[in-house]
mmCIF file of C-alpha atoms in Angstrom:
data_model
loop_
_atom_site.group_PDB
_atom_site.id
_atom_site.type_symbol
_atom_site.label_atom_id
_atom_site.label_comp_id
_atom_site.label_asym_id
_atom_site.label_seq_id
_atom_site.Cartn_x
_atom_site.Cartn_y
_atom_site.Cartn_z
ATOM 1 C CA UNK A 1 0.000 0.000 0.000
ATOM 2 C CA UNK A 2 1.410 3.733 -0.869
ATOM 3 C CA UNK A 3 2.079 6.351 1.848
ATOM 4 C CA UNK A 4 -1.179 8.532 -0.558
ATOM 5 C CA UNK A 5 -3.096 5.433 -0.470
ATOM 6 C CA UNK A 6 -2.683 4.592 3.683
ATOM 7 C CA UNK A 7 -2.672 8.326 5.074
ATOM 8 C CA UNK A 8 -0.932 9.833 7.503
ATOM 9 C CA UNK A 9 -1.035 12.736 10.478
ATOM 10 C CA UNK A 10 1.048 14.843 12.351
ATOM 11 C CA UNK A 11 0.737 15.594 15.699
ATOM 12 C CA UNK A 12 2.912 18.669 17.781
ATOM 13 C CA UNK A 13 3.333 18.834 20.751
ATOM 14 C CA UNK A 14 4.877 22.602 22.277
ATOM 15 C CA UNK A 15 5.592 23.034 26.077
ATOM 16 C CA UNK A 16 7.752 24.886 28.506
ATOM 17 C CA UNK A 17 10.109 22.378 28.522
ATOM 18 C CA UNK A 18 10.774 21.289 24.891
ATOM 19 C CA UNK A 19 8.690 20.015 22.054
ATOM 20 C CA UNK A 20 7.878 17.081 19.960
ATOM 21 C CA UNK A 21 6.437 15.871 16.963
ATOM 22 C CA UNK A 22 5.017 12.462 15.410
ATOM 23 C CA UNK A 23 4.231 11.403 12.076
ATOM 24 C CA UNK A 24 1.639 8.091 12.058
ATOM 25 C CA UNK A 25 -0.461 5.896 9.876
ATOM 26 C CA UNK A 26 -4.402 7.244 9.939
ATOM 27 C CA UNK A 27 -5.958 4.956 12.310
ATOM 28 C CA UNK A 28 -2.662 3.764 14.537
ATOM 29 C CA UNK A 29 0.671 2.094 13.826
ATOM 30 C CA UNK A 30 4.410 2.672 13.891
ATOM 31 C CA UNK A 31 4.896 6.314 14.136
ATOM 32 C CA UNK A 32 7.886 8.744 13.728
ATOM 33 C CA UNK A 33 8.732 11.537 16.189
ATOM 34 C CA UNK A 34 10.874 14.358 16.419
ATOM 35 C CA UNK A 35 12.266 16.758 19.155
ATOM 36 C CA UNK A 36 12.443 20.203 19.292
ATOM 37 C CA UNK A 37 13.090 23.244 21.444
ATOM 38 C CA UNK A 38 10.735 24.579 24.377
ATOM 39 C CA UNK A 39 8.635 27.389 23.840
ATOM 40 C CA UNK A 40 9.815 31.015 24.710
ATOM 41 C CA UNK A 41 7.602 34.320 25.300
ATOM 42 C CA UNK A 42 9.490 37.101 23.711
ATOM 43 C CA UNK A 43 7.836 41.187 23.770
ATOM 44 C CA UNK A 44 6.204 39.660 20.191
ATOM 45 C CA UNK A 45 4.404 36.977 22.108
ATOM 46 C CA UNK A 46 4.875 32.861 21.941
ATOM 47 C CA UNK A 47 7.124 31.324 20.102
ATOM 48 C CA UNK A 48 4.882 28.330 19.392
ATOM 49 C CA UNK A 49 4.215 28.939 15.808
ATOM 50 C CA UNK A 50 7.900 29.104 14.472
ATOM 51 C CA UNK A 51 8.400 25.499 16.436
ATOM 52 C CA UNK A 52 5.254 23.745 14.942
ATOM 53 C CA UNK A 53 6.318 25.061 11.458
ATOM 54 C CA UNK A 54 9.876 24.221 12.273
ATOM 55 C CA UNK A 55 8.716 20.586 13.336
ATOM 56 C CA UNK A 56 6.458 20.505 10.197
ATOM 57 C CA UNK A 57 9.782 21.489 8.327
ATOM 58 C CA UNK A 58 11.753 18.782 10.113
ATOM 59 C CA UNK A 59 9.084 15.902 9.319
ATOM 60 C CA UNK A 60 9.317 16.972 6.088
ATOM 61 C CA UNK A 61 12.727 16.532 5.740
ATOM 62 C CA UNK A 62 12.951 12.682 7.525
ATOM 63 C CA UNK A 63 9.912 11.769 6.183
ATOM 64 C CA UNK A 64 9.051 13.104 2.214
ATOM 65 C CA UNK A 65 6.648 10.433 1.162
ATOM 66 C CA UNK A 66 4.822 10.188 4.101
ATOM 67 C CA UNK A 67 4.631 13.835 4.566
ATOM 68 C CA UNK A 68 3.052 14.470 1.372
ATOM 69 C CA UNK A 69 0.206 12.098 2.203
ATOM 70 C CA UNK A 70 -0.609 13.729 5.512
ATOM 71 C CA UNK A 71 -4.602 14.011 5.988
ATOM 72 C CA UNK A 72 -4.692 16.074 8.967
ATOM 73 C CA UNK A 73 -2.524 17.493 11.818
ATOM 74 C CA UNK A 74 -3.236 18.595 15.344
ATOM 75 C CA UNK A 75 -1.230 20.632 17.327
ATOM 76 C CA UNK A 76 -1.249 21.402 21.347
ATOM 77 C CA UNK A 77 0.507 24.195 22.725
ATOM 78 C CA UNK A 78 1.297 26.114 26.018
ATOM 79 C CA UNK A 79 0.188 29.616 26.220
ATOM 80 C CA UNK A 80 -2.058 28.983 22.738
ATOM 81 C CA UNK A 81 -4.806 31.286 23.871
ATOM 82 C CA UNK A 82 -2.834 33.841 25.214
ATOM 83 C CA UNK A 83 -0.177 34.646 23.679
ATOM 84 C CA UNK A 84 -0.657 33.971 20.566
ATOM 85 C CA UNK A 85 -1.960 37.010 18.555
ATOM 86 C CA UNK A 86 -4.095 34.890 16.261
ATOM 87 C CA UNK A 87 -4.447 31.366 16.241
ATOM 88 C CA UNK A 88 -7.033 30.882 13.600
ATOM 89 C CA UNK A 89 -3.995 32.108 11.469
ATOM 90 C CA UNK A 90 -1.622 29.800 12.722
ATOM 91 C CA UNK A 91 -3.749 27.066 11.820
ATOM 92 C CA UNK A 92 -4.329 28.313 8.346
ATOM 93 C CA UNK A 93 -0.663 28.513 7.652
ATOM 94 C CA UNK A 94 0.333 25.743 8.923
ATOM 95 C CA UNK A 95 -2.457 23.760 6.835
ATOM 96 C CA UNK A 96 -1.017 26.016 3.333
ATOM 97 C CA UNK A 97 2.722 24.053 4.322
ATOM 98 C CA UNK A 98 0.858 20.827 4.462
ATOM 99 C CA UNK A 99 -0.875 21.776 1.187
ATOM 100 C CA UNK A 100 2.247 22.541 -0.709
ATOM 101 C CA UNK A 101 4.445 19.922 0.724
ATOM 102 C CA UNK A 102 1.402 17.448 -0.969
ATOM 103 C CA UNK A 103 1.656 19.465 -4.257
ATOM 104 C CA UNK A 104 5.544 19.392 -4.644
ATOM 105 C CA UNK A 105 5.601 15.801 -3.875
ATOM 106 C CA UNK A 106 3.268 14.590 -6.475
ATOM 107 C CA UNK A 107 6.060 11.949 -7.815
ATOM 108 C CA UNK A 108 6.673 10.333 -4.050
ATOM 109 C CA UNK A 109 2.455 9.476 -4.298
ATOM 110 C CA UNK A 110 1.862 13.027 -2.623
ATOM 111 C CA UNK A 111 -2.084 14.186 -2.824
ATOM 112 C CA UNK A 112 -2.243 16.504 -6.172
ATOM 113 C CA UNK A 113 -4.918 17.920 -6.584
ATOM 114 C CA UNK A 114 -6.580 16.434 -3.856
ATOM 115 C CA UNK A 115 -7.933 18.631 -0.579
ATOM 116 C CA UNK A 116 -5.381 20.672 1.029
ATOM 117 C CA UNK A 117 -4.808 18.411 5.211
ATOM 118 C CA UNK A 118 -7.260 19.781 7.802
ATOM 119 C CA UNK A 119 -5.616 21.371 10.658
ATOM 120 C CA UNK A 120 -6.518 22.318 14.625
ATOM 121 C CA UNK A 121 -4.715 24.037 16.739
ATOM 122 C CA UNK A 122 -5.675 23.841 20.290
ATOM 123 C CA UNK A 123 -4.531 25.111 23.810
ATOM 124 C CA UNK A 124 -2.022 21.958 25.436
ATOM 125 C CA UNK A 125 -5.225 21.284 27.892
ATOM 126 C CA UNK A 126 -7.148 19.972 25.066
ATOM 127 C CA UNK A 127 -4.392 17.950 23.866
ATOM 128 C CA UNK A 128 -3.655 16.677 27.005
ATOM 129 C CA UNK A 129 -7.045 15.512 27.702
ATOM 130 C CA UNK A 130 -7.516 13.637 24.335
ATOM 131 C CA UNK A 131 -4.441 11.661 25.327
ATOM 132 C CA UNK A 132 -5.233 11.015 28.882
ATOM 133 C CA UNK A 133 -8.629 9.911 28.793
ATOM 134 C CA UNK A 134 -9.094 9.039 25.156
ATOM 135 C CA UNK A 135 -11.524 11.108 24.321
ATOM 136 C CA UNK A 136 -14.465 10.156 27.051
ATOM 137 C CA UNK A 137 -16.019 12.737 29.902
ATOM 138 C CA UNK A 138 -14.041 13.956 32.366
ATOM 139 C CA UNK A 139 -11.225 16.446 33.631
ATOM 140 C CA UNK A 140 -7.723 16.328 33.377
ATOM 141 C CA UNK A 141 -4.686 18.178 35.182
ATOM 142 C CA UNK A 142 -1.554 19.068 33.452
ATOM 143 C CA UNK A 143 1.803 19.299 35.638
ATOM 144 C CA UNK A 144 4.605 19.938 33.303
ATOM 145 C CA UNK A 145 6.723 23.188 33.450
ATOM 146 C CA UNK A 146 3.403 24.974 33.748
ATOM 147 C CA UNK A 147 0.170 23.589 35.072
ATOM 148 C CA UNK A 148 -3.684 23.361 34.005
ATOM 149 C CA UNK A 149 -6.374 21.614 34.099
ATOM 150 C CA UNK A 150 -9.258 21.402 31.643
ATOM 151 C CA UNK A 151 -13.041 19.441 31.933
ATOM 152 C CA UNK A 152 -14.961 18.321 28.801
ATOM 153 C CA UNK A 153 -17.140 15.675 26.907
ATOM 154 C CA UNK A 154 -16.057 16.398 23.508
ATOM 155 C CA UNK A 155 -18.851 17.924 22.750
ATOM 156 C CA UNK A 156 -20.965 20.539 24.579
ATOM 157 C CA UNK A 157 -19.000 21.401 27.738
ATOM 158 C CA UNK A 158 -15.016 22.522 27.293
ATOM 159 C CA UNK A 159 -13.926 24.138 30.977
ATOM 160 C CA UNK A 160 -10.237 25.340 31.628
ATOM 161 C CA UNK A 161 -8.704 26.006 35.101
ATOM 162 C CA UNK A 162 -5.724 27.539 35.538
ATOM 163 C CA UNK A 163 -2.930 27.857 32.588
ATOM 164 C CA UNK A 164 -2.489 31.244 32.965
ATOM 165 C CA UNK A 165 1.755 31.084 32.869
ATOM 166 C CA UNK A 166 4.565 31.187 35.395
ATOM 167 C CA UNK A 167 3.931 35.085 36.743
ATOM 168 C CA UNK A 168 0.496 34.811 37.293
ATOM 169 C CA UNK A 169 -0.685 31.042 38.095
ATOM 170 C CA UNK A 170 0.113 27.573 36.439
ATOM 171 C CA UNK A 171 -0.831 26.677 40.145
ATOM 172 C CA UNK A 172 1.123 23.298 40.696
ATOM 173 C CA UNK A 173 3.348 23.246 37.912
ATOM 174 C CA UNK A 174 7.294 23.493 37.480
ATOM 175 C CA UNK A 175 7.912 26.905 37.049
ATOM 176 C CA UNK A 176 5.413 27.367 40.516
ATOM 177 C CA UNK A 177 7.808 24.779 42.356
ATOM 178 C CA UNK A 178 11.181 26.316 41.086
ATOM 179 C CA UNK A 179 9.712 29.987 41.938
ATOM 180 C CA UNK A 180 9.171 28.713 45.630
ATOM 181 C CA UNK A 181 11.997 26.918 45.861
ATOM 182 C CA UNK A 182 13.946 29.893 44.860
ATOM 183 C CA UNK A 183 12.195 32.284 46.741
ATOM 184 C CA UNK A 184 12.932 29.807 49.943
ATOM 185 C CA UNK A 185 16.641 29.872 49.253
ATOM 186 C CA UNK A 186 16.603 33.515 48.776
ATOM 187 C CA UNK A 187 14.820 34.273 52.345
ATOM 188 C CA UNK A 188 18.085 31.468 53.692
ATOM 189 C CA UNK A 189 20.415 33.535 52.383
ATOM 190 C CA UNK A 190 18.951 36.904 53.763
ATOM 191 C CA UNK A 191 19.492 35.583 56.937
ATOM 192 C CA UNK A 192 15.403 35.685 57.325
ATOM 193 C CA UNK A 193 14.219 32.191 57.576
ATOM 194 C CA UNK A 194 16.861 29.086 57.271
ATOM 195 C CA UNK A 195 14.787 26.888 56.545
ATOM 196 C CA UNK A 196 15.781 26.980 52.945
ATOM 197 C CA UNK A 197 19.456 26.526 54.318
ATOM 198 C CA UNK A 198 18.937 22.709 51.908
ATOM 199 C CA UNK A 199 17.708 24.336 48.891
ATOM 200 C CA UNK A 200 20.015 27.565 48.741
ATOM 201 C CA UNK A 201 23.121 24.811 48.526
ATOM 202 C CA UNK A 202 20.955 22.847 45.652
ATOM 203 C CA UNK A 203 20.866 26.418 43.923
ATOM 204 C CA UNK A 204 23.737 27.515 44.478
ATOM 205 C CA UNK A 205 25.411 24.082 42.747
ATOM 206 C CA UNK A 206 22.964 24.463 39.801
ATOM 207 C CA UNK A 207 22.957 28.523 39.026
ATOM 208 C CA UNK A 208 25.598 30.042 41.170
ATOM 209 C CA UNK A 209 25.901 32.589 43.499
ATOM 210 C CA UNK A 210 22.393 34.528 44.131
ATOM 211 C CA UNK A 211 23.538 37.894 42.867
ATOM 212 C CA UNK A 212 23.615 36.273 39.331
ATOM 213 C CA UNK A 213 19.931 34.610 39.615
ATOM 214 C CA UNK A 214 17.961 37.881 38.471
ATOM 215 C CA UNK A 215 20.394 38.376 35.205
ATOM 216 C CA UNK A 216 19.918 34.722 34.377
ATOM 217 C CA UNK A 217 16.222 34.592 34.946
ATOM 218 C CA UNK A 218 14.737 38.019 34.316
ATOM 219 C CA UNK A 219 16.292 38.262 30.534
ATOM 220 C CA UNK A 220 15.648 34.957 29.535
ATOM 221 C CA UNK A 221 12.577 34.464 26.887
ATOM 222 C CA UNK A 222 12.197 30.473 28.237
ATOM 223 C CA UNK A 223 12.402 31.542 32.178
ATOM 224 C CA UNK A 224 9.486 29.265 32.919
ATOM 225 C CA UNK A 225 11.544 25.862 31.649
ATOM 226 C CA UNK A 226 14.815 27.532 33.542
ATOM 227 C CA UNK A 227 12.895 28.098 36.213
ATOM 228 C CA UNK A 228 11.135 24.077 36.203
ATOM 229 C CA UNK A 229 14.665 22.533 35.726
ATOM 230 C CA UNK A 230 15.518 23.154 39.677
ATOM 231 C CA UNK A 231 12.594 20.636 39.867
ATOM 232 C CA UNK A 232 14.339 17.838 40.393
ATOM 233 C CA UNK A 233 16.884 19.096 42.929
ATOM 234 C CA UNK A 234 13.548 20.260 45.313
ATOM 235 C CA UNK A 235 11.882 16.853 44.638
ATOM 236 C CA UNK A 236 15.483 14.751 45.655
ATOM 237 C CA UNK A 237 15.723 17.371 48.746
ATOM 238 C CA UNK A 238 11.781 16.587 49.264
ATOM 239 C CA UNK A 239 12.306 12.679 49.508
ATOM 240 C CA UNK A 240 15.468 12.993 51.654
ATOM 241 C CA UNK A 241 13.136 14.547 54.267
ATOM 242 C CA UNK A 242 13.908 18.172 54.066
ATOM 243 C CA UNK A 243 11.225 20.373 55.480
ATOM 244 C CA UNK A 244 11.165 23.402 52.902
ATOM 245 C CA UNK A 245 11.461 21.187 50.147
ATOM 246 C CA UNK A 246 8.875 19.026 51.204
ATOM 247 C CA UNK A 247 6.377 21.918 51.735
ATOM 248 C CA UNK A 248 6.819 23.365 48.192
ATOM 249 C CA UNK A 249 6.049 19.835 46.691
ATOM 250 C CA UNK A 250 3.111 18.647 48.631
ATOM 251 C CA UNK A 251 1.627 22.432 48.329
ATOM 252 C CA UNK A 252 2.022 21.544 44.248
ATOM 253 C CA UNK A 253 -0.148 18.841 45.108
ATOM 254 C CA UNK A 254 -2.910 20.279 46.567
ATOM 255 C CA UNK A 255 -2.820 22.791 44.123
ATOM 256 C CA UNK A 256 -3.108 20.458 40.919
ATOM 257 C CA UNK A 257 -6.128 18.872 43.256
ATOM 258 C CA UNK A 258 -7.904 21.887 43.814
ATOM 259 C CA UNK A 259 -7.438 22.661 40.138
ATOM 260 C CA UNK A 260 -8.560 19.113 38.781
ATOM 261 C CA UNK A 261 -11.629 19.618 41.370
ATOM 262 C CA UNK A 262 -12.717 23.259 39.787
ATOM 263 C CA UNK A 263 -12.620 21.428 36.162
ATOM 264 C CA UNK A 264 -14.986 18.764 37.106
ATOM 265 C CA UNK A 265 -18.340 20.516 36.545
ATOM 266 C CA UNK A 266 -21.641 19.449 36.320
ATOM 267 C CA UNK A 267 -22.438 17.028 33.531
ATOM 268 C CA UNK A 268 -18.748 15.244 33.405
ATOM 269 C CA UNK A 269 -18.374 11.963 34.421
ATOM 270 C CA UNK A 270 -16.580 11.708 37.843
ATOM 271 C CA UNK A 271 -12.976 10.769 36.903
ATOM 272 C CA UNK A 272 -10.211 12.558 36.320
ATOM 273 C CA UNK A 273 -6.577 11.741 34.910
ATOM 274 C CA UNK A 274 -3.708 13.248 35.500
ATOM 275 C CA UNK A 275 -0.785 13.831 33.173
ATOM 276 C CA UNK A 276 2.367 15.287 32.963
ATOM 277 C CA UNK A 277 6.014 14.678 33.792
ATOM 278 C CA UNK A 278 5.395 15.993 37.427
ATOM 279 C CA UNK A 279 3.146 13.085 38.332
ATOM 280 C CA UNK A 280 6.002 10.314 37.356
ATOM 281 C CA UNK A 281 8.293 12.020 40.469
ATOM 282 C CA UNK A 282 5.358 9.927 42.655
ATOM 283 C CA UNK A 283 6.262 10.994 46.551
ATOM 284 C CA UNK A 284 4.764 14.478 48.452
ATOM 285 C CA UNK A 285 3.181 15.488 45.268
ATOM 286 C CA UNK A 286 1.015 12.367 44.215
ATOM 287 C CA UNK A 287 0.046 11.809 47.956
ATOM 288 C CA UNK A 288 -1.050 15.234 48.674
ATOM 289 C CA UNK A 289 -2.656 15.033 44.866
ATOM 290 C CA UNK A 290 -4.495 12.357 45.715
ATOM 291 C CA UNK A 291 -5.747 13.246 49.138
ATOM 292 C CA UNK A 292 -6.844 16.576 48.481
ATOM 293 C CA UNK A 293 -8.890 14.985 45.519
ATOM 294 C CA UNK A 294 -10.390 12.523 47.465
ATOM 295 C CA UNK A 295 -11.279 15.649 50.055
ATOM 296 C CA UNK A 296 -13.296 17.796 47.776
ATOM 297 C CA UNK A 297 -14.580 15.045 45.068
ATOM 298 C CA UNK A 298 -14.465 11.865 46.900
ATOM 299 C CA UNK A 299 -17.325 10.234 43.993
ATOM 300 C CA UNK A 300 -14.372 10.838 42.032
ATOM 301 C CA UNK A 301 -12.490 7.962 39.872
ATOM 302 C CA UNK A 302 -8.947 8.758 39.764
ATOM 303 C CA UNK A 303 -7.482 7.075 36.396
ATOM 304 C CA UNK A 304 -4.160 6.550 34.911
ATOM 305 C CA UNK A 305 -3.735 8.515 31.829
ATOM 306 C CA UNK A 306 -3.906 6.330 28.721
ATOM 307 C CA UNK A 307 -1.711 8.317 26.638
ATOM 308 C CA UNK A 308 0.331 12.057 26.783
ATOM 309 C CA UNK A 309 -0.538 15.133 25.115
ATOM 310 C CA UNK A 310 1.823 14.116 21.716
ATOM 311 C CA UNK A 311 -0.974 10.890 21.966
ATOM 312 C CA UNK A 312 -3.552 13.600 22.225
ATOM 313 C CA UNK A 313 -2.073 15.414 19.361
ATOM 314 C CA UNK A 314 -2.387 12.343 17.096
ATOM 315 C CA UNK A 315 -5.809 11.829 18.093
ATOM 316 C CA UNK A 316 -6.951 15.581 17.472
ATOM 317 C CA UNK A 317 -5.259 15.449 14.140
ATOM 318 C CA UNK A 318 -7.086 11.915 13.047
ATOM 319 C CA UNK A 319 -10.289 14.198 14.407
ATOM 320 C CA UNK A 320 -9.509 16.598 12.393
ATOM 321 C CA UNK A 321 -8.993 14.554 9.187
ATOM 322 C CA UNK A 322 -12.275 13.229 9.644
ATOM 323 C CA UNK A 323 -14.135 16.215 9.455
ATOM 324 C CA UNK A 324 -15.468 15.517 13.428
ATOM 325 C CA UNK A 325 -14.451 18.956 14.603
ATOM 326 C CA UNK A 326 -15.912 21.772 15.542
ATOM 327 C CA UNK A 327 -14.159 25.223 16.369
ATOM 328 C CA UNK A 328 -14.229 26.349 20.149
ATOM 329 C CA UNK A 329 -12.507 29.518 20.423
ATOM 330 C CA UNK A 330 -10.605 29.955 22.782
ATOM 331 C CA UNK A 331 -9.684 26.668 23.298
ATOM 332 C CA UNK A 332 -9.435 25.375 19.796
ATOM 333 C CA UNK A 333 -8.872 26.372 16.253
ATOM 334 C CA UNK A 334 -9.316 25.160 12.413
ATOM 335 C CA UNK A 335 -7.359 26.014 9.692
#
């Protein structure tokens, strides 16, 4: 069977800490990924359209023949709805790439003359919640380098909580824990509280002497993924039993809880998944996740994600080929 004849999407994944891609049969197989850079927030806005056409590019490039028969392609990023100025557009060009890739690759069984791939662009929530729970009712939380969580049934009811970046919530996530953890080690090393005597030596070792932290976090365009690699120093501090660090992480906890609670509304099924590389450091975090859940929705079922957002991706994009979307602005987009 041809790659024209078989089909093929694309899924993206963007996020704070890098980004991925996947070429796959339509309908499931073998599938190709690629890595890329994380996303960074420059006076312009996100950076998350450059990488998605830059992964496009780089599929392109590894895979020709499959590329050209591409159907559809979904894409999930951070900070979508935000700060992106218009991601209606994004969608549209990334779906005219797809379009001429297929007409410039006519002799490798590309689709000429045939309808240009459909496209959707959606916030990383949406993503996230296709991979995690497949596509039935329920809520998700998010804990990467930022944090949110989102409630839907695919159809009617689409409900965000939190997502709203490093400076002003992502409750939970990364950049939260690294910001804490910081702020701890700064109030050790002002003589104020020594508590954070444990996690000024862990920063120290990993950015130097405080005096240099503002210049290395304040002008940096990916702050949020600088500031969620001192993650796993405060989660190896947290295990060994040290107070401070212990504190910040079960506080993410309850904080992803309380989020995953608020996205539950009325008319989801009770269960919720949650996702994202916070949840595989198990410990404070996951105990305090799951006890506060139990506290405020104990008819809740607490699943294990069956897949991550680049799963998610795939399955928006096979959506998407199928004509089965509809646009839901602001959380998702069609070229």
């Amino acid at each position: 069977m041809t790659p024209a004849a078989a089909g093929f999407v694309v899924g993206i994944d963007i996020g704070g800490t890098g980004s991925r891609a996947a070429i796959a049969p339509l309908g499931g197989g073998p599938r190709f990924e690629l890595a890329g850079p994380r996303v960074a927030v420059t006076a312009d806005g996100s950076t998350a359209g450059e990488l998605a056409h830059g992964l496009l590019a780089g599929l392109r490039a590894a895979r020709p023949a499959e590329f050209a028969a591409v159907a559809g392609c979904g894409v999930g990023a951070t900070g979508l709805a935000s700060l992106v100025a218009d991601p209606a557009a994004l969608a549209a060009s990334l779906r005219a790439s797809l379009a001429d890739s297929g007409a410039a690759s006519g002799e490798s069984g590309g689709r000429v003359g045939g309808p240009a791939p459909a496209v959707a662009v959606a916030i990383d929530a949406v993503t996230a919640h296709l991979g995690a729970l497949g596509g039935e009712s329920g809520a998700i939380v998010a804990l990467g380098t930022g944090a949110i969580a989102f409630g839907s049934d695919g159809r009617e009811i689409w409900h965000r909580v939190d997502g709203w970046g490093h400076l002003l919530g992502d409750r939970g996530g990364g950049a939260w824990i690294g910001r804490r953890a910081l702020e701890a080690a700064l109030l050790a090393h002002d003589g104020v509280d020594a508590s954070g005597a444990a996690l000024l030596a862990a920063a120290r070792a990993r950015f130097g002497e405080p005096a240099s932290w503002p210049a290395q976090l304040y002008t940096r365009d990916d702050r949020a993924g600088v500031l969620a690699g001192f993650v796993p120093d405060v989660v190896a501090l947290a295990a060994d039993g040290d107070g401070a660090a212990l504190a910040i992480v079960s506080a993410a906890g309850a904080e992803a809880a309380r989020s995953a609670a608020a996205a539950l509304v009325p008319g989801l099924a009770p269960r919720v998944a949650a996702t994202g590389g916070l949840f595989g450091a198990g410990g404070a975090l996951v105990e305090r996740f799951r006890a506060t859940l139990a506290e405020l929705r104990p008819d809740a079922e607490l699943r294990a994600p069956a897949g991550d957002p680049l799963d998610g991706a795939l399955r928006l994009a096979e959506r998407a080929a199928r004509g089965e979307l509809v646009a839901r602005a602001p959380s998702l987009w069609l070229g």
